[in-house]
mmCIF file of N, CA and C in Angstrom:
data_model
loop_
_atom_site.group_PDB
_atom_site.id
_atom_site.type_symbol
_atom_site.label_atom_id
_atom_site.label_comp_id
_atom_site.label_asym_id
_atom_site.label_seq_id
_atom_site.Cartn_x
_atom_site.Cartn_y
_atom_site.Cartn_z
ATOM 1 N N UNK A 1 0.846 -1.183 0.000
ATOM 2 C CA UNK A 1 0.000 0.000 0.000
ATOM 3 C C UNK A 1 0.890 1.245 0.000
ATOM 4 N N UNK A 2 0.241 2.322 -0.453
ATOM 5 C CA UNK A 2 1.238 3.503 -0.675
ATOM 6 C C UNK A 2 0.026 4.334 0.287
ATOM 7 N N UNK A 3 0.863 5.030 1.112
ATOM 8 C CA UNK A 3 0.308 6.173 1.378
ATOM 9 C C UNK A 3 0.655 7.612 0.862
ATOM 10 N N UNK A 4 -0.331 8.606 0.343
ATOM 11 C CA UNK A 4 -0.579 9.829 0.072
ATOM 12 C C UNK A 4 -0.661 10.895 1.067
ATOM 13 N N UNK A 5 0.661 11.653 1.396
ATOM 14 C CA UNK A 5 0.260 12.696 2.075
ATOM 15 C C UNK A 5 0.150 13.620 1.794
ATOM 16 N N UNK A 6 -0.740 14.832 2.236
ATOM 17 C CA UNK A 6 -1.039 16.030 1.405
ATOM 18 C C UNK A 6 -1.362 17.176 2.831
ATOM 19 N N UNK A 7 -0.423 18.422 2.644
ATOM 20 C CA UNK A 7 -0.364 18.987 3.846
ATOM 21 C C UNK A 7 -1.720 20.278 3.355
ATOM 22 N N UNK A 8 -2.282 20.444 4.311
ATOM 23 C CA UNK A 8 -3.405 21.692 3.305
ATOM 24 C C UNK A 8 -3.685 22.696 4.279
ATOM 25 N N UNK A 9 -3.889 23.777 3.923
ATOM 26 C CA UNK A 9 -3.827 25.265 4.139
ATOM 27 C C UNK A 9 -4.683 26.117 3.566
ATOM 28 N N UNK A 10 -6.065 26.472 3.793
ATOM 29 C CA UNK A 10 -7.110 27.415 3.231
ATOM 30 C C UNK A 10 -6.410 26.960 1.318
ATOM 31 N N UNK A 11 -7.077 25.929 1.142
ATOM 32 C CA UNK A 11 -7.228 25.030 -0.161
ATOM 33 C C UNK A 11 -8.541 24.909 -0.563
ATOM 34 N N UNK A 12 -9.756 25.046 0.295
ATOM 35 C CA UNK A 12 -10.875 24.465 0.138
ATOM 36 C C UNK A 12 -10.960 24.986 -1.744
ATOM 37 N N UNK A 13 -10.450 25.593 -2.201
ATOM 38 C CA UNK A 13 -10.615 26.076 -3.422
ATOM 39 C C UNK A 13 -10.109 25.570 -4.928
ATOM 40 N N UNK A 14 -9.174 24.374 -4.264
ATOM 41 C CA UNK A 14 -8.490 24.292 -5.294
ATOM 42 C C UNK A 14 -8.062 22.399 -4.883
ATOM 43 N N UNK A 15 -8.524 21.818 -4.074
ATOM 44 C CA UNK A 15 -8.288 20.169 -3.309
ATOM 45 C C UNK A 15 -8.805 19.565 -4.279
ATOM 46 N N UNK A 16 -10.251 19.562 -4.501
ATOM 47 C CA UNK A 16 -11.044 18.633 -5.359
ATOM 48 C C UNK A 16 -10.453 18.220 -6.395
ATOM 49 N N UNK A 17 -9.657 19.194 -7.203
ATOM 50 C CA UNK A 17 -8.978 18.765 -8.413
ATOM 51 C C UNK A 17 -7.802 17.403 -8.168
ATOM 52 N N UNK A 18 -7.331 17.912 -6.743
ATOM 53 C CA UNK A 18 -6.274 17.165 -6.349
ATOM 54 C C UNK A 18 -6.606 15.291 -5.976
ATOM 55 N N UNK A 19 -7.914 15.765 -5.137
ATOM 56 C CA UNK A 19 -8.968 14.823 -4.579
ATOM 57 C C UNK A 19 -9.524 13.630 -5.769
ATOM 58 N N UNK A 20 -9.536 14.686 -6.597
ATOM 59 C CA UNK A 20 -9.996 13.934 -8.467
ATOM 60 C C UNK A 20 -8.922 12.484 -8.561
ATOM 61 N N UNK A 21 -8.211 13.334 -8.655
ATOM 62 C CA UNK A 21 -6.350 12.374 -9.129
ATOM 63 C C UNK A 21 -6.183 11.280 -8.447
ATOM 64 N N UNK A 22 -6.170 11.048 -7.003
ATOM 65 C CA UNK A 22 -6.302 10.264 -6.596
ATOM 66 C C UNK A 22 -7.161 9.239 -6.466
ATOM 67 N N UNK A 23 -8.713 9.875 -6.403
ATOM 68 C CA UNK A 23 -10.031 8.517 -6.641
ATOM 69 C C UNK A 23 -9.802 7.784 -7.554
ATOM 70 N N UNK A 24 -9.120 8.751 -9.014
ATOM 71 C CA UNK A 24 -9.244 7.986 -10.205
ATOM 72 C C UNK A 24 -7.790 6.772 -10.768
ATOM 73 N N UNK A 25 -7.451 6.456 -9.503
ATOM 74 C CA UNK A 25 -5.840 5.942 -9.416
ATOM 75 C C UNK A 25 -6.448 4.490 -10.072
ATOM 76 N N UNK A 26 -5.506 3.962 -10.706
ATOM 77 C CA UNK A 26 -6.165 2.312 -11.404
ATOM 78 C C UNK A 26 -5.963 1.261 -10.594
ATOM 79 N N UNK A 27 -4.707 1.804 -9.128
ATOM 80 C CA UNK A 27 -4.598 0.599 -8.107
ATOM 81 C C UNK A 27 -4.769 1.697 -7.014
ATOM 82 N N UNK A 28 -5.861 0.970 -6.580
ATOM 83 C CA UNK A 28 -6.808 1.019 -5.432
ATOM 84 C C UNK A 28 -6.186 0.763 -4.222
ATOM 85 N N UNK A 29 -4.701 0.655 -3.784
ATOM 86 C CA UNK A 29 -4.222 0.050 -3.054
ATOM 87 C C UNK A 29 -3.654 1.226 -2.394
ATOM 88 N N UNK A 30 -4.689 2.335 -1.532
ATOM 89 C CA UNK A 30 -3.598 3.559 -1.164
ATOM 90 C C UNK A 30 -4.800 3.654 -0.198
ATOM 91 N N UNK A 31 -3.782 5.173 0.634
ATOM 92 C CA UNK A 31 -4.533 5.866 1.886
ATOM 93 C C UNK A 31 -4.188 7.045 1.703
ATOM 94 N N UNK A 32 -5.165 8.084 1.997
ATOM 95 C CA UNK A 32 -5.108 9.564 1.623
ATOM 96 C C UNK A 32 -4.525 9.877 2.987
ATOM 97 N N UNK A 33 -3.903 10.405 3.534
ATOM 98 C CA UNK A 33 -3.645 11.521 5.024
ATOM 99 C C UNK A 33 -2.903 13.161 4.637
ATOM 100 N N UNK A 34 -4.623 13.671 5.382
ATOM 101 C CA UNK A 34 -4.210 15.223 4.716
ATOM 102 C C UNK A 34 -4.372 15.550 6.145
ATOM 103 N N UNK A 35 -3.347 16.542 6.346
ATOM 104 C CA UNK A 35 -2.722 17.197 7.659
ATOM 105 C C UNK A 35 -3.230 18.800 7.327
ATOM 106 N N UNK A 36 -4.177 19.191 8.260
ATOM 107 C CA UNK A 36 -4.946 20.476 8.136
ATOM 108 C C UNK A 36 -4.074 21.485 8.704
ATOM 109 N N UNK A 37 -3.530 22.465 8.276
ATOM 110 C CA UNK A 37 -2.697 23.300 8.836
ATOM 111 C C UNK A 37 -3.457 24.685 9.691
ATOM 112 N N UNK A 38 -4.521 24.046 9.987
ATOM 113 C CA UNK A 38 -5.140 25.606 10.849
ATOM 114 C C UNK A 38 -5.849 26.681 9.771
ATOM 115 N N UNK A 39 -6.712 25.954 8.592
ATOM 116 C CA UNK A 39 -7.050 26.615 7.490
ATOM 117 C C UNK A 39 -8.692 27.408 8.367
ATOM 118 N N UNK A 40 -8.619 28.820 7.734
ATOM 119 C CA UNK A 40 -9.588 29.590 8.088
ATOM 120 C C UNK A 40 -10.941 29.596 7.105
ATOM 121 N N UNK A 41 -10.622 29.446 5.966
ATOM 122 C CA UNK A 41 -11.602 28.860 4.997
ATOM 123 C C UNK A 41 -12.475 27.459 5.095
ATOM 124 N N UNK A 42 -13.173 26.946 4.481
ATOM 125 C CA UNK A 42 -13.593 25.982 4.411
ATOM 126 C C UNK A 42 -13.108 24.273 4.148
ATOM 127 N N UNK A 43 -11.622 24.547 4.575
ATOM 128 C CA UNK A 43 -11.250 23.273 3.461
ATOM 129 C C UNK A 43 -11.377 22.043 5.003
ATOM 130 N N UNK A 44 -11.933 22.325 5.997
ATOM 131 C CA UNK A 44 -11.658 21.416 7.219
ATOM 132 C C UNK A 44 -12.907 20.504 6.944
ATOM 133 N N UNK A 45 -13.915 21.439 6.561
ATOM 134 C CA UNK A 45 -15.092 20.884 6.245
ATOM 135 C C UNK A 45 -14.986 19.954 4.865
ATOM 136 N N UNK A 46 -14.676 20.306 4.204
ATOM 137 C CA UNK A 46 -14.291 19.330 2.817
ATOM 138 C C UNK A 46 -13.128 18.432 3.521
ATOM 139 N N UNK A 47 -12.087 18.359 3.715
ATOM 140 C CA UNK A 47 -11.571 17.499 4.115
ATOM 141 C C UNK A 47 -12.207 16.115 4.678
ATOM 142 N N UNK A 48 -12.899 16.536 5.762
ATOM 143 C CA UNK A 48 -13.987 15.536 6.454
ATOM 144 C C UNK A 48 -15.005 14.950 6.193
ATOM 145 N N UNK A 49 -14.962 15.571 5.066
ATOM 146 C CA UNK A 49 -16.347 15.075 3.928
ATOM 147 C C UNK A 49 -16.063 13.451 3.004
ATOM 148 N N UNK A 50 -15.056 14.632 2.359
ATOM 149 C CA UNK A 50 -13.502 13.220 2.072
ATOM 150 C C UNK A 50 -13.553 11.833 2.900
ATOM 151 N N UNK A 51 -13.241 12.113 3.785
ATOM 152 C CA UNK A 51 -12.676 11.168 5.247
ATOM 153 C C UNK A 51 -14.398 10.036 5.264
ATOM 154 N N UNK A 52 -15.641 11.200 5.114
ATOM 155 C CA UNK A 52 -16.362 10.582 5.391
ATOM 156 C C UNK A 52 -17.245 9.890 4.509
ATOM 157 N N UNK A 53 -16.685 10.265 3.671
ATOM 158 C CA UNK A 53 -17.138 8.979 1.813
ATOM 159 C C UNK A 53 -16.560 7.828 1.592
ATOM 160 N N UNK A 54 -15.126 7.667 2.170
ATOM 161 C CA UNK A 54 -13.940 7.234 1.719
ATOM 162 C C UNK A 54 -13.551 6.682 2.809
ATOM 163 N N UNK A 55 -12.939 5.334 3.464
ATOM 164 C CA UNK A 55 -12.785 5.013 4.571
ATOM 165 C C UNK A 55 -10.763 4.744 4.667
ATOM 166 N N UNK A 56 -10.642 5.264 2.932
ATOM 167 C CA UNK A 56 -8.923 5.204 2.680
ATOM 168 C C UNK A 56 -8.623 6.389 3.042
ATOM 169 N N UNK A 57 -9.404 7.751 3.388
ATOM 170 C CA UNK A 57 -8.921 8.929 3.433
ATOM 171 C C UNK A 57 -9.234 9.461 4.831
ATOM 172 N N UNK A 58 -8.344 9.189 5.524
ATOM 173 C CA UNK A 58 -7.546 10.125 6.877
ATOM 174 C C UNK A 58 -7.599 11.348 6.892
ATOM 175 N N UNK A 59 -7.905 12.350 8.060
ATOM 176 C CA UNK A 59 -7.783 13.699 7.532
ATOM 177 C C UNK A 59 -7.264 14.167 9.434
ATOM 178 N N UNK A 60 -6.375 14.661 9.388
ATOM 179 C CA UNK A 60 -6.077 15.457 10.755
ATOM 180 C C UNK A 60 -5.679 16.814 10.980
ATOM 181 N N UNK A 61 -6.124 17.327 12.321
ATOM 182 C CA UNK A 61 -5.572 18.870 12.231
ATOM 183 C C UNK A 61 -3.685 18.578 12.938
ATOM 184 N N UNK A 62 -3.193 19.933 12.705
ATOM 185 C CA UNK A 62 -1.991 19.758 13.052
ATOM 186 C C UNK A 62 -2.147 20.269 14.403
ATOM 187 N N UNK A 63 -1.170 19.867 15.184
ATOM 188 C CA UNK A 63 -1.341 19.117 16.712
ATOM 189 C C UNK A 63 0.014 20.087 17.499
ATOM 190 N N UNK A 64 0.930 20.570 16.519
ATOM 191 C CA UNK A 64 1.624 20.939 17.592
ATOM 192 C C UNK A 64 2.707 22.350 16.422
ATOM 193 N N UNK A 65 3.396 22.561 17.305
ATOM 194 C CA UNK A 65 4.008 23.571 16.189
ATOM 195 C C UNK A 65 5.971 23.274 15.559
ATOM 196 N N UNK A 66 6.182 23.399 15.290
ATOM 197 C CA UNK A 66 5.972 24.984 14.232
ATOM 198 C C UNK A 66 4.367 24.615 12.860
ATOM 199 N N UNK A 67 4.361 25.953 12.653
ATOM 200 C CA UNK A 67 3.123 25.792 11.710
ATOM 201 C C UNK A 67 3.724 25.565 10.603
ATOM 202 N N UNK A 68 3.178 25.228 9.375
ATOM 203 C CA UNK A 68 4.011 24.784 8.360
ATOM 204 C C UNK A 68 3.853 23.423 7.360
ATOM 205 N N UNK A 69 4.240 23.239 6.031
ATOM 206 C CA UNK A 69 3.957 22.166 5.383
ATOM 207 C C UNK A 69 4.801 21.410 5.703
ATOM 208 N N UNK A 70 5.999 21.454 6.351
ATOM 209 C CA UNK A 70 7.097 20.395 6.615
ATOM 210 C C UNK A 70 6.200 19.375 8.022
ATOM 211 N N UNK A 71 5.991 20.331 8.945
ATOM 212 C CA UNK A 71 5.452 20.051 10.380
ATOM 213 C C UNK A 71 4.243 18.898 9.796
ATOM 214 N N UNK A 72 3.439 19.374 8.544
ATOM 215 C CA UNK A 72 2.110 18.773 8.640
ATOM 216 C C UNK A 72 2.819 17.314 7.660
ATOM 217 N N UNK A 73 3.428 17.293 6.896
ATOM 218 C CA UNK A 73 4.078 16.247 5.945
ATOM 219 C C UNK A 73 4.635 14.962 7.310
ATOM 220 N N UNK A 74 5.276 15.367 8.348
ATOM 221 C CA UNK A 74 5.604 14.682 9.273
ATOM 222 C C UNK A 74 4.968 14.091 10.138
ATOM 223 N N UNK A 75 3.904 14.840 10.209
ATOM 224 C CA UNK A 75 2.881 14.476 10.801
ATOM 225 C C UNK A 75 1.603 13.245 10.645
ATOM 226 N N UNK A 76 1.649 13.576 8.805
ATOM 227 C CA UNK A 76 1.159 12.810 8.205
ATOM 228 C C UNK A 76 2.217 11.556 8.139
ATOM 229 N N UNK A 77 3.386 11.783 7.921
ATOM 230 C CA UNK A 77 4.582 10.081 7.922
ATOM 231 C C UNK A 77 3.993 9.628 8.968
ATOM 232 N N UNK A 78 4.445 9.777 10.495
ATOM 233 C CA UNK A 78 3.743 9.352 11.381
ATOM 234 C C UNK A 78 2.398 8.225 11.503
ATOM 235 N N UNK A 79 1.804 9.284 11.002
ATOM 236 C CA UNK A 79 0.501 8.022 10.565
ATOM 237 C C UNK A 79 0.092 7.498 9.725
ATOM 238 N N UNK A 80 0.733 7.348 9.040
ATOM 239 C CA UNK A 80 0.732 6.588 7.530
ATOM 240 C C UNK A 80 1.112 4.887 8.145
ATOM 241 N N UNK A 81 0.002 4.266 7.251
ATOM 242 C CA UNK A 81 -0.160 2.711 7.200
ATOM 243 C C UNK A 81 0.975 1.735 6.079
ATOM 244 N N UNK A 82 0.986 3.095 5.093
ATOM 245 C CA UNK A 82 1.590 2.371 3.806
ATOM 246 C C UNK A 82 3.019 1.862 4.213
ATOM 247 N N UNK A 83 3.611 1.100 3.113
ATOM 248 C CA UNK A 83 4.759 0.722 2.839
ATOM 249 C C UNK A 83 5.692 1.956 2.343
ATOM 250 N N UNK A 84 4.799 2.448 1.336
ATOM 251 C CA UNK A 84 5.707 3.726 0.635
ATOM 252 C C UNK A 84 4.813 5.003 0.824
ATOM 253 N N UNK A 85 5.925 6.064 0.492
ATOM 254 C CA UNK A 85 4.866 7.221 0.926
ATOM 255 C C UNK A 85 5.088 8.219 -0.580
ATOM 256 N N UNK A 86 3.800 8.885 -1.071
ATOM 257 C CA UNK A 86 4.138 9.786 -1.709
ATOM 258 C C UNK A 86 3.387 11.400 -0.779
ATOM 259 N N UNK A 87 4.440 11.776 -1.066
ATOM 260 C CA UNK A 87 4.365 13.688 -0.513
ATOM 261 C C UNK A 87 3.721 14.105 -1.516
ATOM 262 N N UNK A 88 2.550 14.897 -1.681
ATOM 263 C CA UNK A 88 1.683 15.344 -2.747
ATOM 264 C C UNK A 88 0.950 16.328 -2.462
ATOM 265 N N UNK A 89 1.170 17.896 -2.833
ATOM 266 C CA UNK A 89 0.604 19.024 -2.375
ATOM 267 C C UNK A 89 -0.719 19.258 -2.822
ATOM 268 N N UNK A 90 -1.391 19.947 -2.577
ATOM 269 C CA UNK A 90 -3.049 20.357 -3.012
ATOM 270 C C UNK A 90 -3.141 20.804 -4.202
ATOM 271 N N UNK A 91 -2.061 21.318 -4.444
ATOM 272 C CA UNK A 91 -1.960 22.314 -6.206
ATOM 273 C C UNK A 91 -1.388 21.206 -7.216
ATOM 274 N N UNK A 92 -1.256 19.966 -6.834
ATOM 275 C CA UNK A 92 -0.333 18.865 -7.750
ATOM 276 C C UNK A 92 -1.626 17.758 -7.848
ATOM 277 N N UNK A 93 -1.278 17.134 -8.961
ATOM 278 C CA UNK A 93 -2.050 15.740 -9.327
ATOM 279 C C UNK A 93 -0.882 14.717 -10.150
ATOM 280 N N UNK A 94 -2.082 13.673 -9.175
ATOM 281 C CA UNK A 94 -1.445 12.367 -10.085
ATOM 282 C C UNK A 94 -2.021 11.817 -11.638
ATOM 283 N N UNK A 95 -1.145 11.689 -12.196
ATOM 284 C CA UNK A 95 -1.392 10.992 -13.503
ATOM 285 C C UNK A 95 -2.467 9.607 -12.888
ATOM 286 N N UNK A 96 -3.970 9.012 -13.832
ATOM 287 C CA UNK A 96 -4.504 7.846 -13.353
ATOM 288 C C UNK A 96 -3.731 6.647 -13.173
ATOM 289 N N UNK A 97 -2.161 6.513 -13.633
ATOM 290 C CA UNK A 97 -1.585 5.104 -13.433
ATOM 291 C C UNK A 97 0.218 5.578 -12.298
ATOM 292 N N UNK A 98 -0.236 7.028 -11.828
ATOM 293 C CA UNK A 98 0.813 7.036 -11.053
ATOM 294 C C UNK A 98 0.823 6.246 -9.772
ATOM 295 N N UNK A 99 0.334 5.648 -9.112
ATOM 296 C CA UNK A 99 0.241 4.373 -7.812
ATOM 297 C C UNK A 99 0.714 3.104 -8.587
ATOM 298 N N UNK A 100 -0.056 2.784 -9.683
ATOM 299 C CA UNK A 100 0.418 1.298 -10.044
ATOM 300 C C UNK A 100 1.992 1.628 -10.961
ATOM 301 N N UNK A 101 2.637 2.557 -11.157
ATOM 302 C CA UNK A 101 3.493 2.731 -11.354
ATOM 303 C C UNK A 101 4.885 2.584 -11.000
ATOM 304 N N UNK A 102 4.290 3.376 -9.683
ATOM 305 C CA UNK A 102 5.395 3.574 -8.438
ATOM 306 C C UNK A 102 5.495 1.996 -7.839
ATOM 307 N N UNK A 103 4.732 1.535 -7.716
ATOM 308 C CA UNK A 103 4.694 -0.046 -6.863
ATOM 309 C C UNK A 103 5.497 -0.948 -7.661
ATOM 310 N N UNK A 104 4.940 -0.989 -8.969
ATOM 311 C CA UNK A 104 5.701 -1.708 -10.008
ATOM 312 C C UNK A 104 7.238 -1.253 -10.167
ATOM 313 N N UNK A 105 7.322 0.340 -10.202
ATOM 314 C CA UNK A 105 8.549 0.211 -9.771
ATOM 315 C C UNK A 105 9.164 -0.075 -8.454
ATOM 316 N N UNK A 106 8.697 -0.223 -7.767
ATOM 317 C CA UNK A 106 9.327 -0.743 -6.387
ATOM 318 C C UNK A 106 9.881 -2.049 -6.051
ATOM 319 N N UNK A 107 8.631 -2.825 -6.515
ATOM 320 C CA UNK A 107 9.352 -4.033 -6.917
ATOM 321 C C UNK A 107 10.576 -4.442 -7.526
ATOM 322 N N UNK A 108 10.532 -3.883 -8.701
ATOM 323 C CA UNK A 108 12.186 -3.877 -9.496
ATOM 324 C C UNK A 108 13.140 -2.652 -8.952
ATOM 325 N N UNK A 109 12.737 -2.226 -7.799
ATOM 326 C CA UNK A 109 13.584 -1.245 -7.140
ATOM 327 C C UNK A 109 15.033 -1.794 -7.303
ATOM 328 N N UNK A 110 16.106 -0.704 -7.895
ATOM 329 C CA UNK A 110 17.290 -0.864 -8.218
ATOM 330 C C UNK A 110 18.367 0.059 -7.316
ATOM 331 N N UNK A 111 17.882 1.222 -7.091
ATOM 332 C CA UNK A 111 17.693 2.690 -6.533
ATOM 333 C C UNK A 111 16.893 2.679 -5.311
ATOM 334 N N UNK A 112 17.648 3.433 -4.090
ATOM 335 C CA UNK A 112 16.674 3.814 -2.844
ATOM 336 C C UNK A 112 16.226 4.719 -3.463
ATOM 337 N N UNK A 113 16.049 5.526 -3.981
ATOM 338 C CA UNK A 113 14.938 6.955 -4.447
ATOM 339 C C UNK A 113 14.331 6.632 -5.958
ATOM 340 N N UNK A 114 13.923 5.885 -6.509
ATOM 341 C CA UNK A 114 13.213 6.171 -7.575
ATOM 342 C C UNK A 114 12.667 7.216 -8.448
ATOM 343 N N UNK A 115 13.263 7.953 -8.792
ATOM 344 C CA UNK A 115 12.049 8.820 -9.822
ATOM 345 C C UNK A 115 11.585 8.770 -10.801
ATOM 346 N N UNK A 116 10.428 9.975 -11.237
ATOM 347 C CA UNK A 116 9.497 9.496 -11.945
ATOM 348 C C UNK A 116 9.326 10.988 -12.593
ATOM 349 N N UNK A 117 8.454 10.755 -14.046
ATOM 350 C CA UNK A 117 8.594 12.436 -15.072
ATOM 351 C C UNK A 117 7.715 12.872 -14.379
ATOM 352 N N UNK A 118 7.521 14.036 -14.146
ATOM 353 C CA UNK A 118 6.379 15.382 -14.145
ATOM 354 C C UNK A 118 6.511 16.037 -15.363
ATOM 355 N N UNK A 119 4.829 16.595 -15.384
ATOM 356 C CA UNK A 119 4.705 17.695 -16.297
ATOM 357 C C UNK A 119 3.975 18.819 -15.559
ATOM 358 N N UNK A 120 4.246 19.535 -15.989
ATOM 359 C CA UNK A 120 3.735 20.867 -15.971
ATOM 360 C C UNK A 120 2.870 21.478 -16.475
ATOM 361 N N UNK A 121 1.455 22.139 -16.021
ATOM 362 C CA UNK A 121 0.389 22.705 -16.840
ATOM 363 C C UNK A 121 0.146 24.450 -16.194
ATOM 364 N N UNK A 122 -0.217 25.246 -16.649
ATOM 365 C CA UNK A 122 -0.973 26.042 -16.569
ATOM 366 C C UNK A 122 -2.334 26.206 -15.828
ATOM 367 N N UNK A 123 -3.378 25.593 -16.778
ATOM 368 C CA UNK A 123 -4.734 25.753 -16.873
ATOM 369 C C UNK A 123 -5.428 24.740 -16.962
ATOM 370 N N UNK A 124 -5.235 23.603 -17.931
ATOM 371 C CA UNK A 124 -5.757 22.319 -18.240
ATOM 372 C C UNK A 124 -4.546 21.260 -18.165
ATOM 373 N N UNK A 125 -4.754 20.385 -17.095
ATOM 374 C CA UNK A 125 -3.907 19.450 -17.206
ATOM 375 C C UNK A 125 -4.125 18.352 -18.182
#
């Protein structure tokens, strides 16, 4: 299993897209944990909404300080179930075959760090 962590911060505006990427993964074999950074907007409420459709998606507030995406990324390692972890911000998406990707490469892991292409969009990914 891979776990997904995603640190979020008054996002409620811009997650879903992110939220998209992941439902639509082709291996089903993951856990969402999004670490709430003290957002003043709405995204605590969407978060939990998430959490409460989805029994793969974890959602916590951050618990102690410093404030910050590093603090909430750690936070989220911590409780992560998976074997592997991907770090994945609110403004980023996964390609639909990036999970069965990463695993497959893991298996033939050659390399402790694996990487993998990104692209870059604008407007329409």
């Amino acid at each position: 299993m891979i776990s997904i962590i995603t640190p979020s911060f008054n996002r409620a505006y811009i997650i879903d897209e992110t939220a998209q990427s992941i439902f639509n993964q082709s291996n089903k074999n993951w856990e969402w944990i999004i670490v709430d950074d003290g957002s003043t907007d709405e995204s605590w409420e969407k978060l939990k909404s998430y959490a409460s459709k989805d029994s793969r998606v974890r959602v916590f507030q951050r618990d102690r300080e410093p404030k910050g995406a590093c603090t909430c990324r750690n936070i989220g390692a911590e409780k992560a179930q998976g074997e592997f972890l991907i770090f994945l911000d609110t403004d980023d998406l996964l390609g639909n075959k990036a999970i069965e990707d990463r695993l497959a490469q893991a298996e033939q892991a050659q390399a402790a760090v694996p990487f993998f292409p990104t692209v870059t969009f604008e407007n329409d990914p």
